[in-house]
């Protein structure tokens, strides 16, 4: 009896593509690439070859659009390679963007603000909900919401938080500080004193309590209120038996008051 072997289906065939025909993905959330790490990766590729192909899609404009593997692509360019091992998959522009973001969001070296920006693009540009984004990424919806909130911080604040290695929870705590200058001061204090999240939150809580209990001093711009105060003071002195007098001189640019309060004669 002769056995007939079923031919395996070919899925995701690896092909060699010209590097010059590959464009980066506009939805790529990563904005900073560590040059030292790229050099290490390039050395590994030179020694061992590219162990994992990049993934691309064929654009209707004729070129290939990168879906995943930008660090590998950059490292191969550093080596001067003309071709790169690639897997071509059929995806729409929308699907490509979503896959690129998801692939990058799962990388640990993507900083919290790059992740948050990618999430914002994923939700707004491609018209999906926070719930859908959470399902695609395998995370809780509250995590998505919290990551989006930290984008309320200014670019300067974001840069300092990354520079001083503060956490996402530090960033969320800073949102409780309304004054931008106070937020910057809090970042510097947290970095200098190496505060954990609880210590930072306590500092912010104390600062907000001082602000709320600060005595409010109203600013009075109507001079008539001050004139009335002077007149009442003269009236009170007269009613107490002190023959005080006040002379009002109204000039073009100012009002002058001359107040005379008699001294009591010494009793002999």
Coordinates of C-alpha atoms in Angstrom, one line a residue:
X1 CA 0.0 0.0 0.0
X2 CA 1.4 3.3 -1.1
X3 CA 1.0 6.3 1.3
X4 CA 0.2 9.6 -0.2
X5 CA 1.7 12.5 1.7
X6 CA -0.4 15.6 1.9
X7 CA 1.5 18.7 0.7
X8 CA 1.9 21.2 3.5
X9 CA 0.3 24.6 3.0
X10 CA 2.9 27.4 2.6
X11 CA 2.1 30.2 5.0
X12 CA 4.0 33.5 5.4
X13 CA 6.8 32.6 3.0
X14 CA 10.1 34.5 3.7
X15 CA 11.3 36.5 0.7
X16 CA 14.3 38.7 0.1
X17 CA 13.3 42.4 -0.5
X18 CA 15.3 45.4 -1.6
X19 CA 15.8 47.5 1.5
X20 CA 15.3 50.6 -0.7
X21 CA 11.8 49.5 -1.5
X22 CA 10.7 49.4 2.2
X23 CA 9.1 52.5 3.9
X24 CA 8.7 52.8 7.6
X25 CA 5.2 52.7 9.1
X26 CA 3.7 56.2 9.8
X27 CA 1.9 54.7 12.8
X28 CA 5.2 53.7 14.4
X29 CA 4.9 54.9 18.0
X30 CA 8.7 54.9 18.8
X31 CA 10.3 58.3 18.4
X32 CA 13.8 57.5 19.9
X33 CA 16.1 54.6 18.9
X34 CA 19.1 53.9 21.1
X35 CA 22.1 54.0 18.8
X36 CA 24.2 51.8 21.1
X37 CA 21.5 49.1 21.1
X38 CA 21.2 49.4 17.3
X39 CA 25.0 48.9 17.0
X40 CA 24.8 45.8 19.2
X41 CA 22.0 44.4 17.1
X42 CA 23.9 45.2 13.9
X43 CA 27.0 43.3 15.2
X44 CA 24.8 40.3 16.0
X45 CA 23.2 40.3 12.5
X46 CA 26.7 40.6 11.0
X47 CA 27.8 37.6 13.0
X48 CA 24.7 35.4 13.0
X49 CA 22.5 36.7 10.2
X50 CA 19.0 38.0 10.7
X51 CA 17.2 35.4 12.9
X52 CA 13.7 36.9 12.7
X53 CA 12.5 38.4 9.4
X54 CA 10.7 41.7 9.3
X55 CA 7.0 41.9 8.4
X56 CA 5.7 44.2 5.6
X57 CA 2.7 44.7 3.4
X58 CA 2.5 45.7 -0.2
X59 CA 1.3 49.3 -0.6
X60 CA -1.0 50.3 -3.5
X61 CA 1.7 52.9 -4.2
X62 CA 4.1 50.2 -5.2
X63 CA 6.5 50.1 -2.3
X64 CA 6.5 47.9 0.8
X65 CA 5.3 49.3 4.2
X66 CA 6.9 48.0 7.3
X67 CA 4.6 46.5 9.9
X68 CA 7.1 45.2 12.5
X69 CA 10.9 45.1 12.8
X70 CA 12.1 48.7 12.4
X71 CA 15.1 48.1 14.7
X72 CA 16.1 45.1 12.5
X73 CA 15.6 47.2 9.4
X74 CA 17.7 50.1 10.8
X75 CA 20.5 47.7 11.9
X76 CA 20.6 46.1 8.4
X77 CA 20.9 49.6 6.8
X78 CA 23.8 50.3 9.2
X79 CA 25.5 47.3 7.8
X80 CA 25.0 48.5 4.3
X81 CA 22.8 45.4 3.4
X82 CA 20.9 45.8 0.1
X83 CA 18.3 43.1 0.8
X84 CA 16.5 41.9 3.9
X85 CA 14.6 38.7 4.8
X86 CA 10.9 39.7 4.9
X87 CA 7.4 38.2 5.3
X88 CA 4.8 39.9 3.1
X89 CA 1.3 39.8 4.5
X90 CA -1.9 41.2 3.1
X91 CA -3.2 43.9 5.3
X92 CA -5.0 47.2 4.8
X93 CA -3.5 50.5 5.9
X94 CA -5.7 50.5 9.0
X95 CA -4.8 46.9 9.9
X96 CA -1.1 47.6 9.3
X97 CA -1.1 50.6 11.6
X98 CA -2.9 48.7 14.4
X99 CA -0.5 45.7 14.1
X100 CA 2.5 48.1 14.2
X101 CA 1.3 49.8 17.3
X102 CA 0.4 46.6 19.0
X103 CA 3.8 45.0 18.2
X104 CA 5.6 48.1 19.6
X105 CA 3.3 48.5 22.7
X106 CA 4.3 45.1 23.9
X107 CA 8.0 46.1 23.9
X108 CA 9.3 46.9 27.3
X109 CA 11.7 49.6 26.1
X110 CA 9.0 51.8 24.8
X111 CA 8.6 54.6 27.3
X112 CA 5.3 55.4 28.9
X113 CA 4.6 58.5 26.9
X114 CA 5.4 56.8 23.6
X115 CA 3.0 54.0 24.6
X116 CA 0.3 56.6 25.5
X117 CA 0.7 58.4 22.2
X118 CA 0.4 55.2 20.3
X119 CA -2.7 54.4 22.2
X120 CA -4.2 57.8 21.4
X121 CA -3.4 57.3 17.7
X122 CA -4.8 53.8 17.8
X123 CA -8.1 55.0 19.3
X124 CA -8.6 58.3 17.5
X125 CA -7.1 57.9 14.1
X126 CA -8.4 54.4 13.5
X127 CA -11.8 54.9 15.2
X128 CA -11.7 52.2 17.8
X129 CA -12.9 52.5 21.4
X130 CA -10.8 52.2 24.6
X131 CA -12.5 48.9 25.2
X132 CA -11.5 47.6 21.7
X133 CA -7.9 48.8 22.3
X134 CA -7.8 47.1 25.6
X135 CA -9.0 43.8 24.1
X136 CA -6.4 43.9 21.3
X137 CA -3.6 44.6 23.7
X138 CA -4.8 42.2 26.3
X139 CA -4.9 44.8 29.1
X140 CA -7.6 46.3 31.3
X141 CA -9.6 49.2 30.1
X142 CA -8.5 51.1 33.2
X143 CA -4.9 50.7 32.1
X144 CA -5.7 52.2 28.8
X145 CA -7.5 55.2 30.4
X146 CA -4.7 55.8 32.9
X147 CA -2.0 55.8 30.1
X148 CA -4.0 58.3 28.1
X149 CA -4.3 60.6 31.1
X150 CA -0.6 61.2 31.4
X151 CA -0.6 62.9 28.0
X152 CA -2.1 65.9 29.8
X153 CA 1.4 66.7 31.1
X154 CA 3.5 69.1 29.0
X155 CA 6.3 68.0 26.8
X156 CA 8.8 69.5 29.2
X157 CA 7.3 67.6 32.1
X158 CA 7.2 64.4 30.1
X159 CA 10.9 64.8 29.2
X160 CA 11.9 65.4 32.8
X161 CA 9.9 62.4 34.1
X162 CA 11.7 60.1 31.6
X163 CA 15.1 61.7 32.3
X164 CA 14.8 61.2 36.1
X165 CA 13.4 57.7 35.7
X166 CA 10.1 58.4 37.4
X167 CA 7.2 55.9 37.0
X168 CA 3.8 56.1 35.3
X169 CA 2.3 56.3 38.8
X170 CA 4.5 59.4 39.6
X171 CA 3.2 60.9 36.4
X172 CA -0.5 60.3 37.3
X173 CA 0.1 61.8 40.8
X174 CA 1.4 65.0 39.2
X175 CA -1.9 65.5 37.4
X176 CA -3.3 66.5 40.8
X177 CA -1.2 69.6 40.8
X178 CA -3.0 72.4 38.9
X179 CA -0.1 74.9 38.8
X180 CA 2.4 74.0 36.0
X181 CA 5.3 75.7 38.0
X182 CA 4.4 73.6 41.0
X183 CA 4.4 70.5 38.9
X184 CA 7.9 71.2 37.7
X185 CA 9.0 71.8 41.3
X186 CA 7.5 68.5 42.4
X187 CA 9.3 66.6 39.6
X188 CA 12.6 68.1 40.7
X189 CA 11.9 67.4 44.4
X190 CA 10.9 63.8 43.7
X191 CA 14.0 63.2 41.6
X192 CA 16.4 64.9 44.0
X193 CA 15.0 63.1 47.1
X194 CA 14.4 59.8 45.2
X195 CA 10.8 59.7 46.4
X196 CA 8.7 56.7 45.8
X197 CA 5.1 57.2 44.6
X198 CA 3.7 57.3 48.1
X199 CA 6.1 60.0 49.2
X200 CA 5.4 62.0 46.1
X201 CA 1.6 61.7 46.6
X202 CA 2.0 62.9 50.3
X203 CA 4.1 65.9 49.2
X204 CA 1.4 66.8 46.7
X205 CA -1.4 66.3 49.2
X206 CA 0.4 68.6 51.7
X207 CA 1.0 71.2 49.1
X208 CA -2.7 71.2 48.0
X209 CA -3.8 71.5 51.7
X210 CA -1.6 74.6 52.2
X211 CA -3.1 76.1 49.1
X212 CA -6.7 75.5 50.1
X213 CA -6.1 76.9 53.7
X214 CA -4.2 80.0 52.5
X215 CA -6.0 83.2 53.7
X216 CA -7.8 84.9 50.9
X217 CA -7.1 88.7 50.7
X218 CA -9.5 90.4 48.4
X219 CA -8.2 93.0 46.0
X220 CA -10.3 96.2 46.1
X221 CA -9.9 98.4 43.1
X222 CA -12.7 100.9 43.9
X223 CA -11.2 103.9 45.8
X224 CA -14.6 105.0 47.0
X225 CA -14.5 102.1 49.5
X226 CA -11.3 103.5 51.1
X227 CA -12.8 107.0 51.2
X228 CA -15.9 105.7 53.0
X229 CA -13.6 103.9 55.5
X230 CA -11.8 107.2 56.2
X231 CA -15.0 109.1 56.7
X232 CA -16.3 106.4 59.1
X233 CA -13.1 106.5 61.1
X234 CA -13.5 110.3 61.5
X235 CA -17.2 109.8 62.6
X236 CA -16.2 107.2 65.2
X237 CA -13.5 109.5 66.6
X238 CA -16.0 112.4 66.9
X239 CA -18.5 110.2 68.6
X240 CA -15.8 109.3 71.1
X241 CA -15.2 112.9 71.9
X242 CA -12.1 113.4 69.7
X243 CA -12.6 116.5 67.6
X244 CA -10.9 115.0 64.5
X245 CA -11.2 116.7 61.2
X246 CA -10.6 115.6 57.6
X247 CA -10.1 117.8 54.5
X248 CA -10.5 116.3 51.1
X249 CA -8.6 117.8 48.2
X250 CA -9.7 116.4 44.8
X251 CA -7.0 116.9 42.2
X252 CA -7.0 115.7 38.5
X253 CA -4.7 112.7 39.1
X254 CA -5.2 112.0 42.8
X255 CA -7.3 112.6 45.9
X256 CA -5.5 114.1 48.9
X257 CA -6.8 113.8 52.5
X258 CA -5.5 115.9 55.4
X259 CA -6.6 114.5 58.7
X260 CA -6.0 116.3 62.0
X261 CA -6.4 114.5 65.3
X262 CA -5.8 116.8 68.4
X263 CA -3.5 115.6 71.0
X264 CA -4.9 115.3 74.5
X265 CA -3.4 117.9 77.0
X266 CA -1.5 116.5 79.8
X267 CA -3.3 116.6 83.2
X268 CA -1.3 118.8 85.7

